[in-house]
Coordinates of C-alpha atoms in Angstrom, one line a residue:
X1 CA 201.8 92.3 58.7
X2 CA 202.9 89.3 56.2
X3 CA 201.9 88.7 52.9
X4 CA 201.7 84.9 52.3
X5 CA 202.8 83.6 48.2
X6 CA 200.2 85.6 45.6
X7 CA 197.1 83.5 44.7
X8 CA 196.0 83.2 41.2
X9 CA 192.4 84.5 41.7
X10 CA 189.7 82.6 39.4
X11 CA 188.6 85.7 37.6
X12 CA 188.3 87.7 34.4
X13 CA 187.1 91.4 33.4
X14 CA 184.7 91.6 30.1
X15 CA 187.5 87.9 29.1
X16 CA 190.3 89.9 29.9
X17 CA 193.3 87.7 31.1
X18 CA 193.2 86.3 34.7
X19 CA 195.6 88.8 36.7
X20 CA 197.1 87.7 39.9
X21 CA 195.6 88.8 43.6
X22 CA 197.6 89.1 46.6
X23 CA 196.8 87.9 49.9
X24 CA 197.8 89.6 52.9
X25 CA 198.2 88.2 56.2
X26 CA 197.4 90.4 59.1
X27 CA 197.2 90.0 62.6
X28 CA 194.8 92.5 63.1
X29 CA 192.5 94.6 61.4
X30 CA 189.9 97.2 63.1
X31 CA 186.9 97.8 60.1
X32 CA 183.5 101.3 60.4
X33 CA 180.5 100.5 58.7
X34 CA 179.1 103.5 58.6
X35 CA 175.6 104.6 56.7
X36 CA 172.6 106.2 57.3
X37 CA 170.3 105.1 60.2
X38 CA 168.6 103.3 57.2
X39 CA 170.9 101.7 55.9
X40 CA 171.0 98.3 58.2
X41 CA 174.9 98.9 59.5
X42 CA 173.8 97.7 62.8
X43 CA 172.8 94.2 60.8
X44 CA 175.8 94.3 58.2
X45 CA 177.9 94.5 61.5
X46 CA 176.3 92.2 63.6
X47 CA 176.7 89.6 60.8
X48 CA 179.9 90.1 59.6
X49 CA 181.0 89.7 63.5
X50 CA 178.9 86.7 63.8
X51 CA 180.5 85.1 61.0
X52 CA 184.3 85.9 62.6
X53 CA 182.9 84.7 65.5
X54 CA 182.2 81.8 63.9
X55 CA 186.1 81.4 62.4
X56 CA 187.6 81.3 65.7
X57 CA 189.0 85.1 66.1
X58 CA 188.9 87.2 68.7
X59 CA 186.7 90.1 68.2
X60 CA 185.1 93.2 70.3
X61 CA 183.0 95.5 69.1
X62 CA 181.3 99.7 68.9
X63 CA 177.9 100.7 68.0
X64 CA 177.1 103.7 67.8
X65 CA 173.7 104.5 67.0
X66 CA 172.1 108.2 66.1
X67 CA 169.8 109.1 69.6
X68 CA 166.9 110.1 66.8
X69 CA 164.2 107.5 65.8
X70 CA 164.5 108.4 62.2
X71 CA 166.6 111.5 61.8
X72 CA 166.3 113.2 58.3
X73 CA 168.1 111.1 55.4
X74 CA 171.0 111.9 54.5
X75 CA 172.4 114.0 57.1
X76 CA 174.6 113.8 60.1
X77 CA 172.2 113.4 63.0
X78 CA 170.8 110.2 60.9
X79 CA 174.8 108.6 60.6
X80 CA 174.7 104.8 62.7
X81 CA 178.0 103.3 62.4
X82 CA 180.0 99.8 63.4
X83 CA 183.0 98.8 64.1
X84 CA 184.7 95.7 64.4
X85 CA 188.0 94.7 65.7
X86 CA 189.1 91.4 65.3
X87 CA 192.5 89.4 65.5
X88 CA 194.6 86.4 65.7
X89 CA 195.2 86.7 69.2
X90 CA 193.6 87.9 72.3
X91 CA 192.0 91.9 72.2
X92 CA 190.5 93.9 74.5
X93 CA 189.1 97.0 73.1
X94 CA 186.9 97.9 70.0
X95 CA 190.2 99.8 68.5
X96 CA 191.5 103.4 68.3
X97 CA 190.6 103.8 65.0
X98 CA 189.4 102.0 61.9
X99 CA 192.0 100.8 59.3
X100 CA 189.0 100.2 57.0
X101 CA 186.1 102.8 56.6
X102 CA 183.1 101.7 54.5
X103 CA 181.1 104.6 53.9
X104 CA 178.0 104.6 52.5
X105 CA 176.9 107.6 52.0
X106 CA 178.5 112.0 52.2
X107 CA 177.3 112.0 55.8
X108 CA 178.6 109.0 56.8
X109 CA 182.0 109.8 55.0
X110 CA 182.3 113.3 57.0
X111 CA 181.4 112.1 60.1
X112 CA 183.7 109.5 60.1
X113 CA 186.9 110.5 57.8
X114 CA 188.6 111.8 61.1
X115 CA 189.1 109.1 62.4
X116 CA 190.5 106.8 59.3
X117 CA 193.9 107.7 59.7
X118 CA 196.4 108.4 56.3
X119 CA 197.1 105.7 53.7
X120 CA 194.1 103.9 55.6
X121 CA 191.5 101.9 53.2
X122 CA 188.6 103.9 52.5
X123 CA 185.2 101.9 50.5
X124 CA 182.5 104.4 49.3
X125 CA 179.0 103.8 47.5
X126 CA 179.6 106.0 44.7
X127 CA 176.2 106.1 43.3
X128 CA 174.8 108.0 46.6
X129 CA 177.6 111.5 45.9
X130 CA 174.9 112.8 44.1
X131 CA 174.7 117.4 44.4
X132 CA 171.6 116.9 46.3
X133 CA 173.2 114.7 49.2
X134 CA 176.4 116.4 49.2
X135 CA 174.3 119.9 49.4
X136 CA 173.0 117.7 52.5
X137 CA 176.0 117.6 54.4
X138 CA 177.6 120.8 53.1
X139 CA 179.4 119.4 50.4
X140 CA 180.1 122.2 47.9
X141 CA 182.1 120.2 45.4
X142 CA 182.3 116.1 45.3
X143 CA 184.8 114.5 47.8
X144 CA 185.4 111.1 45.8
X145 CA 187.0 114.4 42.7
X146 CA 188.0 117.1 43.9
X147 CA 191.7 115.5 45.7
X148 CA 190.8 116.2 48.7
X149 CA 190.6 112.4 49.8
X150 CA 194.1 111.4 48.2
X151 CA 195.7 111.0 51.9
X152 CA 193.8 107.5 52.0
X153 CA 193.5 104.2 49.8
X154 CA 190.1 105.7 48.3
X155 CA 188.4 102.8 46.3
X156 CA 184.6 104.0 44.9
X157 CA 182.3 101.3 44.4
X158 CA 178.8 102.1 42.5
X159 CA 177.3 99.9 45.2
X160 CA 173.3 100.5 44.7
X161 CA 174.1 100.4 40.9
X162 CA 175.9 96.8 41.3
X163 CA 172.9 95.9 43.1
X164 CA 170.3 96.6 41.8
X165 CA 171.7 94.7 38.9
X166 CA 172.2 91.9 40.8
X167 CA 168.5 91.5 41.6
X168 CA 166.9 92.5 37.6
X169 CA 165.2 89.3 37.9
X170 CA 164.2 89.4 41.6
X171 CA 160.9 91.0 41.0
X172 CA 161.3 93.7 43.6
X173 CA 161.1 97.6 43.2
X174 CA 163.7 99.5 42.7
X175 CA 163.6 100.9 46.4
X176 CA 163.0 97.5 47.6
X177 CA 166.0 96.4 45.6
X178 CA 168.0 99.2 46.8
X179 CA 167.7 97.8 50.5
X180 CA 169.8 94.9 49.7
X181 CA 172.6 96.8 49.3
X182 CA 174.4 96.3 52.8
X183 CA 174.3 92.3 51.9
X184 CA 176.2 93.6 48.4
X185 CA 178.5 95.1 50.7
X186 CA 178.5 92.4 53.7
X187 CA 179.3 89.9 50.9
X188 CA 182.1 92.1 49.3
X189 CA 183.5 92.7 53.1
X190 CA 183.3 89.2 53.6
X191 CA 185.1 87.7 50.4
X192 CA 187.8 90.7 51.3
X193 CA 188.3 88.6 54.8
X194 CA 187.8 85.4 54.4
X195 CA 184.7 84.9 56.3
X196 CA 182.5 81.9 55.9
X197 CA 179.5 82.4 54.3
X198 CA 177.0 79.6 54.8
X199 CA 175.6 81.3 58.9
X200 CA 174.5 84.0 56.8
X201 CA 172.6 82.0 54.1
X202 CA 171.3 80.5 56.5
X203 CA 170.4 83.2 58.6
X204 CA 168.7 85.2 56.1
X205 CA 166.8 82.2 55.1
X206 CA 165.5 81.8 59.0
X207 CA 164.7 85.9 58.9
X208 CA 162.9 86.3 56.3
X209 CA 160.8 82.8 55.9
X210 CA 157.9 84.2 55.8
X211 CA 159.4 86.2 52.8
X212 CA 161.0 84.6 50.4
X213 CA 161.2 86.9 48.1
X214 CA 163.1 89.4 50.4
X215 CA 165.2 86.3 51.6
X216 CA 166.0 85.5 48.0
X217 CA 167.3 89.0 47.2
X218 CA 169.3 89.9 50.0
X219 CA 170.9 85.8 49.3
X220 CA 171.4 87.0 45.9
X221 CA 172.8 90.7 46.7
X222 CA 175.1 88.7 49.5
X223 CA 177.0 86.4 46.7
X224 CA 176.8 89.3 43.9
X225 CA 179.1 91.5 46.4
X226 CA 181.5 88.5 47.3
X227 CA 182.2 87.4 43.4
X228 CA 182.6 91.5 42.6
X229 CA 185.0 91.5 45.6
X230 CA 186.8 88.2 43.9
X231 CA 186.4 89.3 40.2
X232 CA 186.6 93.0 40.2
X233 CA 190.3 95.1 39.2
X234 CA 189.2 97.1 42.1
X235 CA 190.4 95.1 44.7
X236 CA 194.2 93.3 43.6
X237 CA 194.2 92.0 47.6
X238 CA 192.2 89.9 49.9
X239 CA 193.3 89.9 53.6
X240 CA 193.6 86.9 55.8
X241 CA 193.8 86.7 59.6
X242 CA 194.5 83.3 62.0
X243 CA 191.9 82.4 64.4
X244 CA 192.9 83.3 68.0
X245 CA 193.7 80.7 70.6
X246 CA 191.2 80.0 73.0
X247 CA 191.2 77.8 75.9
X248 CA 189.3 74.6 74.8
X249 CA 185.4 75.1 75.0
X250 CA 181.9 76.0 73.7
X251 CA 181.7 80.2 72.7
X252 CA 179.5 81.6 71.2
X253 CA 179.2 85.4 70.5
X254 CA 177.2 87.5 72.8
X255 CA 176.0 90.8 73.9
X256 CA 176.5 92.7 77.2
X257 CA 172.6 92.6 77.6
X258 CA 172.1 88.8 76.0
X259 CA 175.2 87.8 78.8
X260 CA 173.6 90.4 81.6
X261 CA 169.9 88.9 80.6
X262 CA 171.2 85.0 80.5
X263 CA 173.2 85.6 84.1
X264 CA 169.9 86.8 85.6
X265 CA 168.4 83.5 84.0
X266 CA 171.3 81.4 85.4
X267 CA 170.8 83.0 88.9
X268 CA 167.0 81.5 88.9
X269 CA 168.4 78.4 87.9
X270 CA 171.2 78.1 90.9
X271 CA 168.4 79.8 93.1
X272 CA 165.7 77.7 92.3
X273 CA 163.8 80.8 92.8
X274 CA 161.3 82.1 89.8
X275 CA 162.9 85.7 88.2
X276 CA 160.7 88.6 87.6
X277 CA 161.6 91.5 85.9
X278 CA 159.8 94.5 86.3
X279 CA 161.1 97.1 83.6
X280 CA 160.1 100.3 81.5
X281 CA 161.6 100.5 78.2
X282 CA 164.6 102.2 78.4
X283 CA 167.8 102.8 76.1
X284 CA 170.1 101.7 76.5
X285 CA 168.5 99.4 78.8
X286 CA 165.7 97.5 76.8
X287 CA 167.8 94.6 75.2
X288 CA 167.6 93.1 78.6
X289 CA 163.9 93.1 78.6
X290 CA 163.6 91.6 75.3
X291 CA 166.1 88.7 75.8
X292 CA 164.7 87.3 79.1
X293 CA 160.9 87.9 77.6
X294 CA 162.1 84.4 75.6
X295 CA 162.9 82.3 78.7
X296 CA 159.9 81.5 80.3
X297 CA 160.6 77.8 80.2
X298 CA 163.3 78.6 83.0
X299 CA 161.5 80.3 85.3
X300 CA 161.5 84.1 84.4
X301 CA 158.4 86.4 83.6
X302 CA 158.8 89.5 82.6
X303 CA 156.3 92.6 82.9
X304 CA 156.9 96.0 80.6
X305 CA 155.5 98.1 83.4
X306 CA 153.5 102.1 82.7
X307 CA 156.5 104.0 84.1
X308 CA 160.0 103.2 86.0
X309 CA 158.1 103.5 89.7
X310 CA 155.9 100.4 88.3
X311 CA 159.2 98.3 87.6
X312 CA 160.9 99.0 90.5
X313 CA 157.7 98.5 92.8
X314 CA 156.8 95.7 91.0
X315 CA 159.9 93.7 91.3
X316 CA 160.1 94.8 95.3
X317 CA 156.8 93.0 95.5
X318 CA 158.2 90.0 93.4
X319 CA 161.1 89.5 96.2
X320 CA 158.2 90.1 98.8
X321 CA 156.9 87.0 97.1
X322 CA 159.8 85.2 97.3
X323 CA 161.0 85.6 93.6
X324 CA 164.5 87.3 92.6
X325 CA 163.5 90.5 91.9
X326 CA 164.9 92.1 88.9
X327 CA 164.4 95.9 87.4
X328 CA 166.8 97.0 84.3
X329 CA 167.1 101.0 83.7
X330 CA 169.6 103.9 82.7
X331 CA 170.5 106.8 84.8
X332 CA 167.1 108.8 84.3
X333 CA 165.7 106.0 85.6
X334 CA 167.4 105.5 88.6
X335 CA 166.4 108.5 90.0
X336 CA 162.5 107.8 89.2
X337 CA 163.2 104.2 91.2
X338 CA 165.3 105.7 94.0
X339 CA 162.3 106.5 96.7
X340 CA 161.1 102.7 96.1
X341 CA 164.6 101.5 96.2
X342 CA 165.4 103.1 99.8
X343 CA 161.9 100.9 100.3
X344 CA 163.9 97.8 99.7
X345 CA 166.3 98.6 101.9
X346 CA 164.3 99.5 104.6
X347 CA 162.5 96.5 104.1
X348 CA 165.9 94.7 103.4
X349 CA 164.7 92.2 100.7
X350 CA 166.1 91.0 97.8
X351 CA 166.4 92.8 94.7
X352 CA 169.0 93.6 91.6
X353 CA 168.6 96.7 90.3
X354 CA 170.9 96.7 86.7
X355 CA 171.9 100.3 85.5
X356 CA 173.0 100.0 81.9
X357 CA 174.3 103.9 81.7
X358 CA 174.1 106.8 79.5
X359 CA 175.7 109.9 78.6
X360 CA 173.8 112.9 81.3
X361 CA 172.0 114.6 82.6
X362 CA 168.2 114.4 81.5
X363 CA 167.8 113.0 78.3
X364 CA 171.2 113.3 78.1
X365 CA 173.0 110.9 75.2
X366 CA 170.3 108.4 75.1
X367 CA 172.4 106.3 72.7
X368 CA 176.1 107.0 73.8
X369 CA 178.4 106.1 76.5
X370 CA 178.9 107.4 80.3
X371 CA 180.6 106.3 83.9
X372 CA 178.8 109.1 85.7
X373 CA 175.8 107.4 87.4
X374 CA 178.8 105.8 90.5
X375 CA 177.6 108.8 93.0
X376 CA 174.1 108.2 92.2
X377 CA 174.5 104.5 92.9
X378 CA 176.0 105.4 95.7
X379 CA 174.3 108.5 97.5
X380 CA 171.1 108.7 95.1
X381 CA 168.6 108.0 98.1
X382 CA 166.9 110.2 100.9
X383 CA 168.3 108.9 104.4
X384 CA 171.7 106.6 105.0
X385 CA 170.3 103.7 102.3
X386 CA 173.4 101.5 101.5
X387 CA 173.7 99.6 98.6
X388 CA 176.4 97.2 97.2
X389 CA 177.3 98.3 93.9
X390 CA 178.9 95.8 91.2
X391 CA 179.9 96.4 87.9
X392 CA 180.6 93.9 84.6
X393 CA 183.9 94.9 82.6
X394 CA 183.3 93.6 79.5
X395 CA 180.9 92.2 77.3
X396 CA 181.2 88.8 78.3
X397 CA 181.7 89.5 82.3
X398 CA 177.7 90.8 82.3
X399 CA 177.0 86.9 82.4
X400 CA 179.6 87.0 85.7
X401 CA 178.7 90.3 87.5
X402 CA 174.8 89.2 87.1
X403 CA 175.4 86.2 89.0
X404 CA 177.8 88.3 91.6
X405 CA 175.0 90.6 92.5
X406 CA 171.8 87.9 92.7
X407 CA 174.6 86.2 95.0
X408 CA 174.9 89.2 97.0
X409 CA 171.5 90.6 96.9
X410 CA 170.1 86.8 98.1
X411 CA 173.1 86.1 100.7
X412 CA 172.9 89.8 102.2
X413 CA 169.0 90.4 101.6
X414 CA 169.9 93.7 100.5
X415 CA 169.1 95.4 97.2
X416 CA 172.3 95.5 94.9
X417 CA 172.7 98.3 92.3
X418 CA 174.7 96.9 89.0
X419 CA 176.4 99.0 86.7
X420 CA 176.7 98.2 83.3
X421 CA 176.8 101.0 80.2
X422 CA 175.8 101.5 76.6
X423 CA 179.7 100.8 75.6
X424 CA 179.2 97.2 77.1
X425 CA 175.9 96.7 76.7
X426 CA 175.9 96.8 72.7
X427 CA 179.2 95.8 72.8
X428 CA 180.1 92.0 71.6
X429 CA 182.7 89.4 72.0
X430 CA 183.6 86.3 72.4
X431 CA 182.0 83.9 75.4
X432 CA 182.5 80.7 76.6
X433 CA 179.9 79.4 77.7
X434 CA 180.2 77.6 81.8
X435 CA 179.0 74.0 83.0
X436 CA 176.3 75.1 84.6
X437 CA 177.4 72.9 87.6
X438 CA 180.5 74.7 87.8
X439 CA 178.7 78.3 88.6
X440 CA 177.6 79.5 92.3
X441 CA 175.3 77.9 94.4
X442 CA 172.9 80.7 95.4
X443 CA 170.6 78.5 96.6
X444 CA 168.3 80.2 99.9
X445 CA 166.3 78.9 102.8
X446 CA 163.2 80.3 103.3
X447 CA 161.7 80.9 107.2
X448 CA 159.0 78.4 108.1
X449 CA 159.4 77.6 112.3
X450 CA 159.6 80.6 114.7
X451 CA 163.2 81.8 115.4
X452 CA 162.1 83.2 118.8
X453 CA 160.1 83.0 122.1
X454 CA 158.3 85.6 123.8
X455 CA 158.6 86.1 127.2
X456 CA 156.3 83.5 128.3
X457 CA 158.1 81.3 126.1
X458 CA 155.6 81.6 123.1
X459 CA 157.4 81.1 120.0
X460 CA 157.0 83.1 117.6
X461 CA 159.0 84.6 114.1
X462 CA 161.2 87.7 115.0
X463 CA 161.6 89.3 111.1
X464 CA 164.4 91.5 111.7
X465 CA 166.9 89.2 113.8
X466 CA 169.6 89.0 111.9
X467 CA 172.2 85.9 111.0
X468 CA 175.1 86.5 112.5
X469 CA 177.4 86.0 110.2
X470 CA 176.2 88.2 107.2
X471 CA 173.4 90.3 109.4
X472 CA 171.1 89.1 106.6
X473 CA 167.4 88.9 108.1
X474 CA 165.0 85.6 107.3
X475 CA 162.8 85.8 104.0
X476 CA 159.5 84.6 105.0
X477 CA 157.1 84.3 102.4
X478 CA 153.0 85.7 102.7
X479 CA 151.1 83.1 103.8
X480 CA 153.3 80.8 105.4
X481 CA 151.7 80.2 108.6
X482 CA 153.3 81.7 112.0
X483 CA 155.3 84.4 109.5
X484 CA 153.3 87.5 109.7
X485 CA 155.5 90.4 109.8
X486 CA 155.0 94.4 109.3
X487 CA 156.0 95.4 105.7
X488 CA 156.8 99.3 104.4
X489 CA 159.2 102.0 104.7
X490 CA 158.3 102.7 108.0
X491 CA 161.1 102.4 110.4
X492 CA 161.4 99.2 111.8
X493 CA 161.9 98.1 115.4
X494 CA 165.0 95.9 116.2
X495 CA 164.1 92.5 115.6
X496 CA 160.7 92.4 116.2
X497 CA 159.7 94.7 112.5
X498 CA 157.1 97.3 114.7
X499 CA 157.0 100.2 113.5
X500 CA 159.2 102.3 115.6
X501 CA 160.0 105.9 116.3
X502 CA 162.7 105.2 119.1
X503 CA 165.6 107.4 118.5
X504 CA 168.3 104.7 120.1
X505 CA 166.4 102.3 117.4
X506 CA 167.0 104.3 114.5
X507 CA 170.8 105.0 115.3
X508 CA 170.8 101.1 116.0
X509 CA 169.1 100.3 112.6
X510 CA 171.0 102.8 110.4
X511 CA 174.1 101.8 111.6
X512 CA 173.8 97.9 111.3
X513 CA 172.3 98.2 107.6
X514 CA 175.3 99.7 106.7
X515 CA 177.4 97.5 108.8
X516 CA 175.2 94.7 106.5
X517 CA 176.6 95.9 103.1
X518 CA 180.1 96.7 105.0
X519 CA 180.7 93.2 105.8
X520 CA 180.0 91.9 102.2
X521 CA 183.6 92.9 101.5
X522 CA 184.3 89.7 103.3
X523 CA 183.3 88.0 100.9
X524 CA 184.6 89.1 97.3
X525 CA 188.5 88.2 97.5
X526 CA 191.1 90.5 97.6
X527 CA 191.5 93.8 94.6
X528 CA 192.5 92.4 91.5
X529 CA 196.1 93.7 90.5
X530 CA 198.3 93.0 86.8
X531 CA 201.5 94.0 88.1
X532 CA 203.4 91.1 86.1
X533 CA 207.2 92.2 87.6
X534 CA 206.2 93.4 90.6
X535 CA 208.2 96.3 90.0
X536 CA 205.9 99.0 88.9
X537 CA 205.7 102.3 90.6
X538 CA 202.8 103.5 89.0
X539 CA 199.4 102.0 88.5
X540 CA 196.2 102.9 86.8
X541 CA 192.9 101.9 88.2
X542 CA 189.5 101.6 86.7
X543 CA 186.5 100.2 87.4
X544 CA 183.7 98.7 84.6
X545 CA 184.1 99.0 81.0
X546 CA 187.5 101.1 81.1
X547 CA 188.4 97.2 82.0
X548 CA 189.4 97.1 78.2
X549 CA 191.4 100.4 77.2
X550 CA 193.7 100.5 80.6
X551 CA 194.8 96.9 80.2
X552 CA 195.5 97.5 76.2
X553 CA 197.2 100.8 77.4
X554 CA 199.6 99.1 79.8
X555 CA 200.2 96.6 77.4
X556 CA 201.3 99.2 75.2
X557 CA 203.5 100.5 78.0
X558 CA 204.7 96.9 78.9
X559 CA 205.9 96.4 75.6
X560 CA 208.1 99.9 75.5
X561 CA 210.0 98.5 78.3
X562 CA 208.1 100.3 81.4
X563 CA 206.0 98.5 84.3
X564 CA 202.9 99.7 84.8
X565 CA 200.7 97.9 86.7
X566 CA 196.7 98.1 86.6
X567 CA 194.0 97.6 89.4
X568 CA 190.4 96.8 88.6
X569 CA 187.6 97.4 90.8
X570 CA 184.4 94.6 90.2
X571 CA 183.3 95.5 93.7
X572 CA 182.6 99.7 94.3
X573 CA 180.5 99.3 97.3
X574 CA 182.1 97.6 99.6
X575 CA 185.5 98.1 98.2
X576 CA 187.6 95.0 98.5
X577 CA 189.1 95.7 102.2
X578 CA 193.1 95.1 101.2
X579 CA 192.5 97.9 98.4
X580 CA 193.7 100.7 100.8
X581 CA 197.0 98.4 101.0
X582 CA 197.0 98.1 97.1
X583 CA 196.7 101.4 95.9
X584 CA 199.4 102.8 99.3
X585 CA 202.1 100.6 96.8
X586 CA 202.5 103.1 94.3
X587 CA 204.6 106.4 94.0
X588 CA 201.0 107.5 91.6
X589 CA 197.8 105.9 90.8
X590 CA 196.4 107.3 88.2
X591 CA 192.1 106.7 87.4
X592 CA 190.6 107.1 84.0
X593 CA 186.7 107.1 83.9
X594 CA 184.4 108.3 81.7
X595 CA 183.0 110.8 84.4
X596 CA 184.5 113.7 85.8
X597 CA 186.2 112.0 88.2
X598 CA 183.5 110.2 90.9
X599 CA 185.5 106.9 91.9
X600 CA 188.8 109.6 92.6
X601 CA 186.5 111.1 95.0
X602 CA 185.7 108.5 96.8
X603 CA 188.9 106.4 96.9
X604 CA 190.6 109.9 97.5
X605 CA 187.8 110.4 100.7
X606 CA 188.0 106.9 102.1
X607 CA 191.9 106.4 101.4
X608 CA 193.2 109.3 101.5
X609 CA 195.5 108.6 98.6
X610 CA 196.4 110.9 96.3
X611 CA 194.7 109.5 92.7
X612 CA 195.6 111.1 89.6
X613 CA 192.2 111.8 88.1
X614 CA 191.9 111.5 83.9
X615 CA 188.4 112.1 82.7
X616 CA 186.1 112.5 79.6
X617 CA 183.0 112.4 78.7
X618 CA 182.6 112.5 74.9
X619 CA 179.9 109.5 75.0
X620 CA 182.5 107.1 73.8
X621 CA 185.4 104.8 75.0
X622 CA 189.0 105.9 76.2
X623 CA 191.5 104.8 73.1
X624 CA 194.0 102.7 74.3
X625 CA 196.9 105.3 72.8
X626 CA 195.5 108.2 74.6
X627 CA 195.8 106.6 78.1
X628 CA 199.1 105.1 77.1
X629 CA 200.3 108.4 76.4
X630 CA 199.2 109.6 80.1
X631 CA 200.3 107.0 81.3
X632 CA 203.8 107.2 79.8
X633 CA 204.1 110.8 81.0
X634 CA 203.3 109.9 84.3
X635 CA 206.1 107.1 84.2
X636 CA 208.3 109.2 82.7
X637 CA 208.2 112.1 85.7
X638 CA 207.9 109.5 88.7
X639 CA 210.8 109.0 90.9
X640 CA 211.6 105.1 89.9
X641 CA 210.2 104.6 86.4
X642 CA 212.0 102.1 84.9
X643 CA 213.6 101.5 82.0

């Protein structure tokens, strides 16, 4: 951390002499906003994130929602938080712990204080620390007054009072005016970190265009918060984090669910097919349905089904009719869709099944993240029912993963499981908007002519006559003359597609379906390995959203002078063709997962490599420092580890 020359703020307090305020230059900072679920922490965090993205910092976010729709005000179950990590360099995670905690009430303080390192900046709304609110969360005395917070930089700000004073002439009632205190907080933080303000003003004008008095009140509160930071002696320092170097291009801030939805839109455009989404709303996947419903102009149709089964069944019907069928859900919904997914496997139709994973089992942790559906994606169906499985590694990567899932589905005529998770879905980062013409060509050819002949030479259509390279069957749109064929879940006869109970045919078709999925490995390229000096004896392998924490941990290890390799898997079924060879290069292989070791089990079974599992199921992403300590211990105990 370096400090620039102090600048004199044009500020006075009650007519006092102007005082000097320093501008401290930082390379990174982690801020966590926490409050009641009605305090607008997610909106505040999203606006601060948008302005940070427009400023040019690299960033990563971690929204943390309560599971209850509306827990009692001021209670621990109702605490909502938003963490933002932004920097002047490339970062990979939303940060292990906040440098700054903004607590809007006692519940937010109690739920989050343990994560704030000693000496961290703690900003609280002093007005909310009333005897009643303190009692709700078990505080016998006010922590702002008993010295228990002396280990942190405590700044008590009467946010509610200041907001009401700023809106005294707004014409709003007290309760309505209090709702703007999140905008006062946003203004204060915008001053503290030199964030742009114009975008937030435009957002508020647009968001409340039908209620101009509410827009004016929020803008007034926002500006009052900014001016308070500039004039109060409570904050003698502001902070500057310069823009991060990025490749030339056009960027936008994007969440994982938004990126995934846009990837599906792009897949429709690049394939020339209409897109149909059949989905039942479920946390944390619902935003994909919301986003896709906005893109009717790109040939996207969305159907909010009455249940999970209807969602996937409608998507299968759309695929049969010549569209790119998509269904979205989370772990509980995958359970309900499993029989219909088997139907898509039997009929060999392209289908993208998006599973935004959350904590389980059953209803589990609806708003928390987990990676516990991998084995369900691999094996959660009756019979031998293989499906390709792909997983994005970051919020922005959800776009590319959606395109890849669509490519596999359309090329190989198979349903594909796309495993996102709650952390990726709700998290955000800068995304470089691609050139559409550089995206992969996903165009398909429908069957329009006979592809075989009967014994007497009469031309006929055989719906299960396969492409010799991909083993995909032809895709014939219903209503095409001469392309009539059977459809359904009963076993199909090879080539003709007729119903067959013949043992030898069932064995053949089972093996063909498996061979088709196995053959996808030829099109996915080599394993993604980051081993800068090639001297590592220890490798860390991961999939999905563990990419960021593992990558950050590996960076820490390398800065200490040790060598470590990072292996990351996007394709989980089939694995890359060279994966076994890659794993055997290393003396030790560690696999961190947000489950109890599902990928480790698969790797051990397939490659007979002693993959060491490191797991957590806390509903939160891994912390880079924790992983770095684990990897460091393994390196220290491994023969061949180099200093």
